[in-house]
mmCIF file of C-alpha atoms in Angstrom:
data_model
loop_
_atom_site.group_PDB
_atom_site.id
_atom_site.type_symbol
_atom_site.label_atom_id
_atom_site.label_comp_id
_atom_site.label_asym_id
_atom_site.label_seq_id
_atom_site.Cartn_x
_atom_site.Cartn_y
_atom_site.Cartn_z
ATOM 1 C CA MET A 634 -74.898 -4.365 -4.113
ATOM 2 C CA PHE A 635 -72.721 -6.361 -6.498
ATOM 3 C CA ARG A 636 -72.825 -10.065 -5.667
ATOM 4 C CA THR A 637 -70.469 -12.835 -6.767
ATOM 5 C CA ASP A 638 -70.321 -16.581 -6.495
ATOM 6 C CA PRO A 639 -68.628 -17.604 -3.136
ATOM 7 C CA ARG A 640 -66.447 -20.118 -4.968
ATOM 8 C CA ARG A 641 -65.217 -17.342 -7.238
ATOM 9 C CA ARG A 642 -64.451 -15.142 -4.223
ATOM 10 C CA LYS A 643 -62.442 -17.995 -2.721
ATOM 11 C CA GLY A 644 -60.495 -18.413 -5.957
ATOM 12 C CA LEU A 645 -59.754 -14.691 -6.117
ATOM 13 C CA GLY A 646 -58.557 -14.767 -2.511
ATOM 14 C CA MET A 647 -56.106 -17.546 -3.245
ATOM 15 C CA LYS A 648 -54.772 -15.676 -6.258
ATOM 16 C CA ARG A 649 -54.261 -12.528 -4.151
ATOM 17 C CA LEU A 650 -52.436 -14.569 -1.512
ATOM 18 C CA VAL A 651 -50.133 -16.123 -4.114
ATOM 19 C CA LEU A 652 -49.419 -12.700 -5.654
ATOM 20 C CA PHE A 653 -48.744 -11.198 -2.211
ATOM 21 C CA LEU A 654 -46.323 -13.974 -1.297
ATOM 22 C CA ALA A 655 -44.554 -13.678 -4.644
ATOM 23 C CA ALA A 656 -44.212 -9.906 -4.203
ATOM 24 C CA PHE A 657 -42.936 -10.391 -0.644
ATOM 25 C CA VAL A 658 -40.294 -12.917 -1.701
ATOM 26 C CA LEU A 659 -39.184 -10.678 -4.592
ATOM 27 C CA THR A 660 -38.869 -7.704 -2.253
ATOM 28 C CA VAL A 661 -36.749 -9.708 0.198
ATOM 29 C CA LEU A 662 -34.490 -10.874 -2.624
ATOM 30 C CA LEU A 663 -34.117 -7.331 -3.964
ATOM 31 C CA LEU A 664 -33.284 -5.995 -0.514
ATOM 32 C CA ALA A 665 -30.738 -8.758 -0.033
ATOM 33 C CA HIS A 666 -29.215 -7.886 -3.389
ATOM 34 C CA VAL A 667 -29.006 -4.210 -2.441
ATOM 35 C CA ASP A 668 -27.464 -5.095 0.933
ATOM 36 C CA SER A 669 -25.003 -7.402 -0.815
ATOM 37 C CA ASN A 670 -23.998 -4.651 -3.230
ATOM 38 C CA ALA A 671 -23.678 -2.199 -0.359
ATOM 39 C CA ALA A 672 -21.485 -4.658 1.534
ATOM 40 C CA SER A 673 -19.411 -5.206 -1.593
ATOM 41 C CA ARG A 674 -18.922 -1.468 -1.968
ATOM 42 C CA ALA A 675 -18.080 -1.153 1.701
ATOM 43 C CA VAL A 676 -15.202 -3.637 1.469
ATOM 44 C CA SER A 677 -14.021 -2.702 -2.037
ATOM 45 C CA ASN A 678 -12.225 0.424 -0.895
ATOM 46 C CA PRO A 679 -10.923 0.059 2.683
ATOM 47 C CA PRO A 680 -8.611 2.843 3.891
ATOM 48 C CA LYS A 681 -5.675 0.437 4.169
ATOM 49 C CA PHE A 682 -5.438 0.574 0.356
ATOM 50 C CA ALA A 683 -5.705 4.388 0.185
ATOM 51 C CA GLY A 684 -2.398 5.380 1.774
ATOM 52 C CA ALA A 685 -0.070 7.749 -0.042
ATOM 53 C CA PHE A 686 3.270 9.471 -0.231
ATOM 54 C CA VAL A 687 2.266 13.087 -0.897
ATOM 55 C CA ASN A 688 3.965 16.381 -1.583
ATOM 56 C CA TRP A 689 5.370 18.505 1.223
ATOM 57 C CA GLY A 690 2.892 21.275 1.941
ATOM 58 C CA PRO A 691 3.625 24.704 3.468
ATOM 59 C CA ILE A 692 4.656 23.088 6.781
ATOM 60 C CA GLY A 693 4.630 19.338 6.163
ATOM 61 C CA ARG A 694 2.946 16.458 4.373
ATOM 62 C CA GLU A 695 0.037 16.038 6.799
ATOM 63 C CA HIS A 696 -2.169 18.771 5.327
ATOM 64 C CA THR A 697 -1.575 17.421 1.824
ATOM 65 C CA LEU A 698 -2.535 13.954 3.055
ATOM 66 C CA GLN A 699 -5.707 15.384 4.634
ATOM 67 C CA ALA A 700 -6.663 16.787 1.222
ATOM 68 C CA TRP A 701 -5.964 13.357 -0.279
ATOM 69 C CA GLU A 702 -8.272 11.734 2.268
ATOM 70 C CA LYS A 703 -11.045 14.217 1.475
ATOM 71 C CA TRP A 704 -10.566 13.617 -2.248
ATOM 72 C CA LEU A 705 -11.136 9.899 -1.644
ATOM 73 C CA LYS A 706 -13.898 10.472 0.954
ATOM 74 C CA GLN A 707 -11.939 8.447 3.487
ATOM 75 C CA LYS A 708 -12.376 9.077 7.196
ATOM 76 C CA PRO A 709 -9.906 11.558 8.725
ATOM 77 C CA SER A 710 -6.631 9.971 9.838
ATOM 78 C CA SER A 711 -7.693 6.571 8.474
ATOM 79 C CA VAL A 712 -4.993 6.191 5.806
ATOM 80 C CA LEU A 713 -1.282 5.647 6.297
ATOM 81 C CA GLY A 714 1.133 8.370 5.339
ATOM 82 C CA VAL A 715 4.514 7.498 3.839
ATOM 83 C CA ASP A 716 7.674 9.500 4.405
ATOM 84 C CA PHE A 717 11.432 9.142 4.046
ATOM 85 C CA TYR A 718 13.800 9.663 6.956
ATOM 86 C CA GLY A 719 17.321 10.686 6.148
ATOM 87 C CA GLY A 720 19.116 12.164 3.190
ATOM 88 C CA THR A 721 22.155 11.399 1.104
ATOM 89 C CA THR A 722 24.716 11.771 3.900
ATOM 90 C CA TRP A 723 24.897 10.789 7.563
ATOM 91 C CA GLU A 724 24.984 14.469 8.447
ATOM 92 C CA ASP A 725 21.717 15.045 6.546
ATOM 93 C CA SER A 726 20.128 12.240 8.495
ATOM 94 C CA SER A 727 21.030 13.760 11.844
ATOM 95 C CA LYS A 728 19.466 17.084 10.816
ATOM 96 C CA LEU A 729 16.021 15.590 10.107
ATOM 97 C CA SER A 730 15.035 14.422 13.568
ATOM 98 C CA TRP A 731 12.395 17.196 13.686
ATOM 99 C CA VAL A 732 10.365 15.803 10.760
ATOM 100 C CA PRO A 733 8.443 13.097 12.694
ATOM 101 C CA GLY A 734 7.572 15.750 15.269
ATOM 102 C CA ILE A 735 5.921 17.877 12.559
ATOM 103 C CA TRP A 736 3.663 14.970 11.648
ATOM 104 C CA LYS A 737 2.702 14.511 15.301
ATOM 105 C CA LYS A 738 2.132 18.225 15.886
ATOM 106 C CA LEU A 739 -0.194 18.513 12.894
ATOM 107 C CA ASN A 740 -2.063 15.266 13.611
ATOM 108 C CA PRO A 741 -1.223 12.990 16.568
ATOM 109 C CA ALA A 742 -3.696 10.384 15.243
ATOM 110 C CA ARG A 743 -1.812 9.755 11.995
ATOM 111 C CA ASN A 744 0.407 6.714 11.608
ATOM 112 C CA VAL A 745 3.292 6.770 9.141
ATOM 113 C CA VAL A 746 5.417 4.349 7.150
ATOM 114 C CA TRP A 747 9.004 5.533 7.607
ATOM 115 C CA SER A 748 11.480 4.551 4.891
ATOM 116 C CA ILE A 749 14.943 4.391 6.482
ATOM 117 C CA PRO A 750 18.168 4.181 4.441
ATOM 118 C CA LEU A 751 20.289 1.254 5.597
ATOM 119 C CA THR A 752 23.509 3.064 4.711
ATOM 120 C CA MET A 753 24.764 6.089 2.781
ATOM 121 C CA LYS A 754 26.720 6.215 -0.456
ATOM 122 C CA GLY A 755 30.379 5.626 0.299
ATOM 123 C CA THR A 756 29.686 3.645 3.472
ATOM 124 C CA PRO A 757 29.771 -0.123 2.978
ATOM 125 C CA LEU A 758 27.008 -2.193 4.509
ATOM 126 C CA ALA A 759 29.669 -3.967 6.563
ATOM 127 C CA ASP A 760 30.242 -0.754 8.544
ATOM 128 C CA VAL A 761 26.578 -0.610 9.528
ATOM 129 C CA ALA A 762 26.580 -4.310 10.291
ATOM 130 C CA ASP A 763 29.585 -3.804 12.604
ATOM 131 C CA GLY A 764 27.892 -0.969 14.484
ATOM 132 C CA LEU A 765 29.915 2.004 13.235
ATOM 133 C CA HIS A 766 26.736 4.046 12.676
ATOM 134 C CA ASP A 767 24.606 2.953 15.590
ATOM 135 C CA ALA A 768 24.410 6.552 16.831
ATOM 136 C CA GLU A 769 22.625 7.743 13.692
ATOM 137 C CA PHE A 770 20.086 4.926 13.875
ATOM 138 C CA GLU A 771 19.587 5.516 17.609
ATOM 139 C CA ALA A 772 18.714 9.151 16.843
ATOM 140 C CA ALA A 773 16.272 8.144 14.103
ATOM 141 C CA ALA A 774 14.617 5.518 16.274
ATOM 142 C CA ARG A 775 14.260 7.991 19.144
ATOM 143 C CA ALA A 776 12.690 10.691 16.961
ATOM 144 C CA ILE A 777 10.256 8.325 15.257
ATOM 145 C CA SER A 778 9.253 6.506 18.441
ATOM 146 C CA GLU A 779 8.356 9.794 20.130
ATOM 147 C CA ALA A 780 6.036 10.727 17.248
ATOM 148 C CA HIS A 781 4.844 7.358 15.935
ATOM 149 C CA PRO A 782 5.566 4.475 18.318
ATOM 150 C CA GLN A 783 3.437 2.163 16.143
ATOM 151 C CA ALA A 784 5.044 3.230 12.869
ATOM 152 C CA VAL A 785 5.961 0.891 10.035
ATOM 153 C CA ILE A 786 9.738 0.984 9.530
ATOM 154 C CA ARG A 787 10.614 0.229 5.902
ATOM 155 C CA LEU A 788 14.299 -0.402 6.264
ATOM 156 C CA GLY A 789 16.725 -0.628 3.350
ATOM 157 C CA TRP A 790 13.993 -0.823 0.717
ATOM 158 C CA GLU A 791 14.593 -1.848 -2.926
ATOM 159 C CA MET A 792 17.873 -3.497 -2.019
ATOM 160 C CA ASN A 793 17.745 -5.349 -5.367
ATOM 161 C CA LEU A 794 18.207 -2.119 -7.376
ATOM 162 C CA ALA A 795 21.769 -1.148 -8.269
ATOM 163 C CA GLU A 796 21.209 2.588 -7.699
ATOM 164 C CA MET A 797 20.475 2.125 -3.999
ATOM 165 C CA ALA A 798 23.377 2.849 -1.638
ATOM 166 C CA TRP A 799 22.496 -0.391 0.182
ATOM 167 C CA PHE A 800 22.379 -2.520 -2.989
ATOM 168 C CA ALA A 801 22.823 -6.025 -1.621
ATOM 169 C CA LYS A 802 24.280 -7.895 -4.591
ATOM 170 C CA GLY A 803 27.573 -9.441 -3.548
ATOM 171 C CA HIS A 804 27.001 -8.161 0.004
ATOM 172 C CA GLU A 805 23.946 -10.152 0.973
ATOM 173 C CA ALA A 806 25.361 -11.277 4.321
ATOM 174 C CA ASP A 807 26.277 -7.692 5.244
ATOM 175 C CA TYR A 808 22.832 -6.451 4.239
ATOM 176 C CA ILE A 809 21.179 -9.096 6.413
ATOM 177 C CA LYS A 810 23.434 -8.398 9.380
ATOM 178 C CA ALA A 811 22.935 -4.624 9.045
ATOM 179 C CA PHE A 812 19.160 -4.962 8.749
ATOM 180 C CA ARG A 813 19.008 -7.143 11.848
ATOM 181 C CA ARG A 814 21.228 -4.788 13.834
ATOM 182 C CA VAL A 815 19.122 -1.724 13.018
ATOM 183 C CA VAL A 816 15.884 -3.561 13.869
ATOM 184 C CA GLU A 817 17.381 -4.334 17.278
ATOM 185 C CA ILE A 818 18.135 -0.631 17.784
ATOM 186 C CA PHE A 819 14.634 0.430 16.823
ATOM 187 C CA ARG A 820 13.004 -2.184 19.048
ATOM 188 C CA ARG A 821 14.792 -0.709 22.052
ATOM 189 C CA HIS A 822 12.818 2.488 21.470
ATOM 190 C CA SER A 823 9.399 0.965 20.712
ATOM 191 C CA THR A 824 8.175 -2.594 20.945
ATOM 192 C CA THR A 825 5.206 -1.755 18.693
ATOM 193 C CA PHE A 826 7.154 -0.842 15.563
ATOM 194 C CA LYS A 827 6.434 -3.015 12.509
ATOM 195 C CA PHE A 828 9.283 -3.760 10.100
ATOM 196 C CA ASP A 829 8.763 -3.915 6.339
ATOM 197 C CA TRP A 830 11.265 -5.657 4.061
ATOM 198 C CA CYS A 831 10.493 -4.314 0.591
ATOM 199 C CA PRO A 832 12.212 -5.162 -2.733
ATOM 200 C CA GLY A 833 11.421 -3.569 -6.063
ATOM 201 C CA TRP A 834 9.260 -5.736 -8.309
ATOM 202 C CA GLY A 835 10.692 -8.007 -10.977
ATOM 203 C CA PRO A 836 14.128 -9.586 -11.411
ATOM 204 C CA GLN A 837 15.998 -6.244 -11.246
ATOM 205 C CA GLU A 838 19.757 -6.635 -10.721
ATOM 206 C CA MET A 839 19.681 -9.463 -8.201
ATOM 207 C CA PRO A 840 17.297 -12.058 -6.721
ATOM 208 C CA ALA A 841 15.567 -10.230 -3.893
ATOM 209 C CA ASP A 842 15.111 -13.232 -1.633
ATOM 210 C CA ALA A 843 18.881 -13.687 -1.355
ATOM 211 C CA SER A 844 18.819 -10.731 1.043
ATOM 212 C CA TYR A 845 15.839 -11.757 3.181
ATOM 213 C CA PRO A 846 16.908 -10.964 6.769
ATOM 214 C CA GLY A 847 14.718 -13.486 8.627
ATOM 215 C CA ASP A 848 11.191 -13.933 9.895
ATOM 216 C CA ASP A 849 12.077 -12.731 13.400
ATOM 217 C CA VAL A 850 12.949 -9.225 12.152
ATOM 218 C CA VAL A 851 10.283 -8.845 9.442
ATOM 219 C CA ASP A 852 6.581 -8.128 10.006
ATOM 220 C CA TYR A 853 5.526 -7.232 6.454
ATOM 221 C CA ILE A 854 6.926 -8.317 3.104
ATOM 222 C CA GLY A 855 6.550 -5.408 0.717
ATOM 223 C CA LEU A 856 6.853 -4.814 -3.004
ATOM 224 C CA ASP A 857 7.171 -1.533 -4.906
ATOM 225 C CA VAL A 858 5.319 -1.741 -8.232
ATOM 226 C CA TYR A 859 5.224 0.842 -11.050
ATOM 227 C CA ASP A 860 3.764 0.746 -14.549
ATOM 228 C CA PHE A 861 6.867 0.887 -16.748
ATOM 229 C CA LYS A 862 7.169 1.127 -20.509
ATOM 230 C CA GLN A 863 7.360 -2.378 -21.877
ATOM 231 C CA GLU A 864 6.499 -4.102 -25.144
ATOM 232 C CA GLY A 865 2.938 -5.263 -25.743
ATOM 233 C CA THR A 866 -0.567 -4.133 -24.884
ATOM 234 C CA PRO A 867 -1.445 -3.093 -21.327
ATOM 235 C CA GLU A 868 -2.956 -6.556 -20.804
ATOM 236 C CA GLU A 869 0.161 -8.333 -22.105
ATOM 237 C CA ARG A 870 2.446 -6.120 -20.026
ATOM 238 C CA TRP A 871 0.392 -6.747 -16.893
ATOM 239 C CA ASN A 872 0.576 -10.521 -17.213
ATOM 240 C CA THR A 873 4.169 -10.723 -18.421
ATOM 241 C CA PHE A 874 5.940 -8.058 -16.396
ATOM 242 C CA TYR A 875 3.871 -7.942 -13.222
ATOM 243 C CA VAL A 876 1.809 -11.023 -12.448
ATOM 244 C CA LYS A 877 4.002 -13.778 -13.909
ATOM 245 C CA ALA A 878 7.377 -12.066 -13.851
ATOM 246 C CA PRO A 879 10.220 -13.463 -11.755
ATOM 247 C CA TYR A 880 9.882 -11.680 -8.409
ATOM 248 C CA GLY A 881 6.570 -10.244 -9.532
ATOM 249 C CA LEU A 882 3.151 -10.245 -7.905
ATOM 250 C CA GLU A 883 2.649 -14.001 -7.757
ATOM 251 C CA TRP A 884 6.135 -14.509 -6.358
ATOM 252 C CA HIS A 885 5.432 -11.823 -3.750
ATOM 253 C CA ARG A 886 2.178 -13.490 -2.701
ATOM 254 C CA ASP A 887 3.737 -16.947 -2.497
ATOM 255 C CA PHE A 888 6.893 -15.766 -0.696
ATOM 256 C CA ALA A 889 4.882 -13.854 1.917
ATOM 257 C CA ARG A 890 2.590 -16.843 2.416
ATOM 258 C CA LYS A 891 5.579 -19.178 2.807
ATOM 259 C CA HIS A 892 6.947 -16.970 5.586
ATOM 260 C CA GLY A 893 3.570 -16.335 7.206
ATOM 261 C CA LYS A 894 3.762 -12.562 6.691
ATOM 262 C CA PRO A 895 1.223 -10.031 5.390
ATOM 263 C CA MET A 896 2.068 -8.318 2.108
ATOM 264 C CA SER A 897 2.435 -4.567 1.639
ATOM 265 C CA TYR A 898 2.728 -2.176 -1.296
ATOM 266 C CA PRO A 899 4.511 0.919 0.085
ATOM 267 C CA GLU A 900 4.944 2.453 -3.391
ATOM 268 C CA TRP A 901 2.925 1.954 -6.547
ATOM 269 C CA GLY A 902 1.785 4.099 -9.431
ATOM 270 C CA VAL A 903 1.277 4.832 -13.092
ATOM 271 C CA GLY A 904 3.231 7.370 -15.116
ATOM 272 C CA ASN A 905 6.338 5.897 -16.652
ATOM 273 C CA ALA A 906 4.193 4.364 -19.398
ATOM 274 C CA GLY A 907 1.709 7.258 -19.455
ATOM 275 C CA ASP A 908 -1.990 7.350 -18.609
ATOM 276 C CA ASN A 909 -2.964 3.711 -18.026
ATOM 277 C CA PRO A 910 -6.270 3.102 -16.217
ATOM 278 C CA PHE A 911 -5.908 -0.617 -16.977
ATOM 279 C CA PHE A 912 -2.971 -0.756 -14.560
ATOM 280 C CA ILE A 913 -5.013 1.061 -11.900
ATOM 281 C CA GLN A 914 -7.877 -1.408 -12.307
ATOM 282 C CA GLN A 915 -5.598 -4.436 -12.166
ATOM 283 C CA MET A 916 -3.747 -3.246 -9.071
ATOM 284 C CA HIS A 917 -7.060 -2.569 -7.331
ATOM 285 C CA ASP A 918 -8.342 -6.003 -8.291
ATOM 286 C CA TRP A 919 -5.136 -7.629 -7.069
ATOM 287 C CA PHE A 920 -5.507 -5.836 -3.738
ATOM 288 C CA MET A 921 -9.103 -6.986 -3.401
ATOM 289 C CA LYS A 922 -8.332 -10.539 -4.452
ATOM 290 C CA ASN A 923 -5.703 -10.723 -1.703
ATOM 291 C CA GLU A 924 -7.312 -8.316 0.747
ATOM 292 C CA GLY A 925 -6.995 -10.539 3.800
ATOM 293 C CA SER A 926 -3.260 -10.992 3.196
ATOM 294 C CA ILE A 927 -2.327 -7.325 2.664
ATOM 295 C CA ALA A 928 -1.418 -4.949 5.493
ATOM 296 C CA TYR A 929 -1.485 -1.715 3.488
ATOM 297 C CA ALA A 930 -0.861 -0.062 0.130
ATOM 298 C CA ALA A 931 0.288 3.485 -0.593
ATOM 299 C CA TYR A 932 0.174 5.355 -3.893
ATOM 300 C CA PHE A 933 3.257 7.415 -4.818
ATOM 301 C CA ASP A 934 1.461 10.723 -5.383
ATOM 302 C CA VAL A 935 4.579 12.765 -6.104
ATOM 303 C CA ASN A 936 6.364 13.447 -9.383
ATOM 304 C CA GLY A 937 9.789 12.004 -8.668
ATOM 305 C CA ALA A 938 12.152 10.227 -11.059
ATOM 306 C CA TRP A 939 9.200 10.265 -13.484
ATOM 307 C CA PRO A 940 5.661 11.706 -13.171
ATOM 308 C CA THR A 941 3.385 9.610 -10.961
ATOM 309 C CA GLN A 942 1.076 12.109 -9.242
ATOM 310 C CA ILE A 943 -2.497 11.071 -9.936
ATOM 311 C CA ASP A 944 -4.668 13.843 -8.447
ATOM 312 C CA ASN A 945 -3.433 16.787 -10.516
ATOM 313 C CA GLY A 946 -4.962 16.051 -13.945
ATOM 314 C CA GLN A 947 -1.848 14.829 -15.752
ATOM 315 C CA PHE A 948 -3.315 11.310 -16.105
ATOM 316 C CA PRO A 949 -7.049 12.046 -16.425
ATOM 317 C CA ASP A 950 -8.321 8.548 -17.240
ATOM 318 C CA SER A 951 -6.278 6.937 -14.484
ATOM 319 C CA GLN A 952 -7.285 9.710 -12.089
ATOM 320 C CA ARG A 953 -11.016 9.219 -12.648
ATOM 321 C CA LEU A 954 -10.782 5.474 -12.207
ATOM 322 C CA PHE A 955 -8.487 5.707 -9.184
ATOM 323 C CA ARG A 956 -10.908 8.002 -7.383
ATOM 324 C CA LYS A 957 -13.837 5.751 -8.234
ATOM 325 C CA LEU A 958 -12.074 2.604 -7.021
ATOM 326 C CA PHE A 959 -10.365 3.914 -3.893
ATOM 327 C CA SER A 960 -13.047 6.254 -2.537
ATOM 328 C CA ARG A 961 -15.019 5.140 0.469
#
């Protein structure tokens, strides 16, 4: 049998104990690091940032939105859909009362952000403010409340853009009165509606806050943000035209905070300036930086006035990064 000096055995035992304790502490730290990373991943892509306005499928937008959810590995029915109620005339609006019912039929668990025109071209805001079109808004409120009683109602959005029929410049008081009147109509049909007041980002054709209708009729303060062609590098454009711009992201954050309201981003996207993953990254980071103050965000995944769809390969770099950042 191999024999050793007892003092040496004692020394070896102490060394083993020290090594064991060091290994144990290192393991705990590594596990904590892994858990921390896992937690970070878990909160870096919540479904409230993965909403979308999607293309109309064979029978509605719901199936397209389900494919979007699967693409982002989000839980079924966890993201908000976005849709538009109404058309270009009052008659068009009255013919679309069946659309909310299609959403409900295909998926009763889905909630939707409904964008509601505040007036139609040729009808002054004063007419809506004076109640001349209450019947059309009553019909819309009834149809939406039956399908989505907890819907977000985005009323008279982008009122600071001249092309909107409800452009508020020079008619701010009428816009405010009309907005408040329609909110009252909708509340009669559901007390759980949320109302989103949503300008377009930047200075546009008028100061957006001149048409703010009041804290008692607004639940969310939104902002539509798109990557437009501007001078400078993507970094310069981001800081100049989005973060620091008059009525840009910092203004939005500060204005919402001043009024005690959560922010929202009902429309955002790349496309006007081409494939720009930098914009995708910066928007994601802005969402995460302000996560506790944001109610929801929805990507505009439809080619409209310019291409913005991000899941069809037309913007491959942005598409890869978007899926990485907004997947669960």
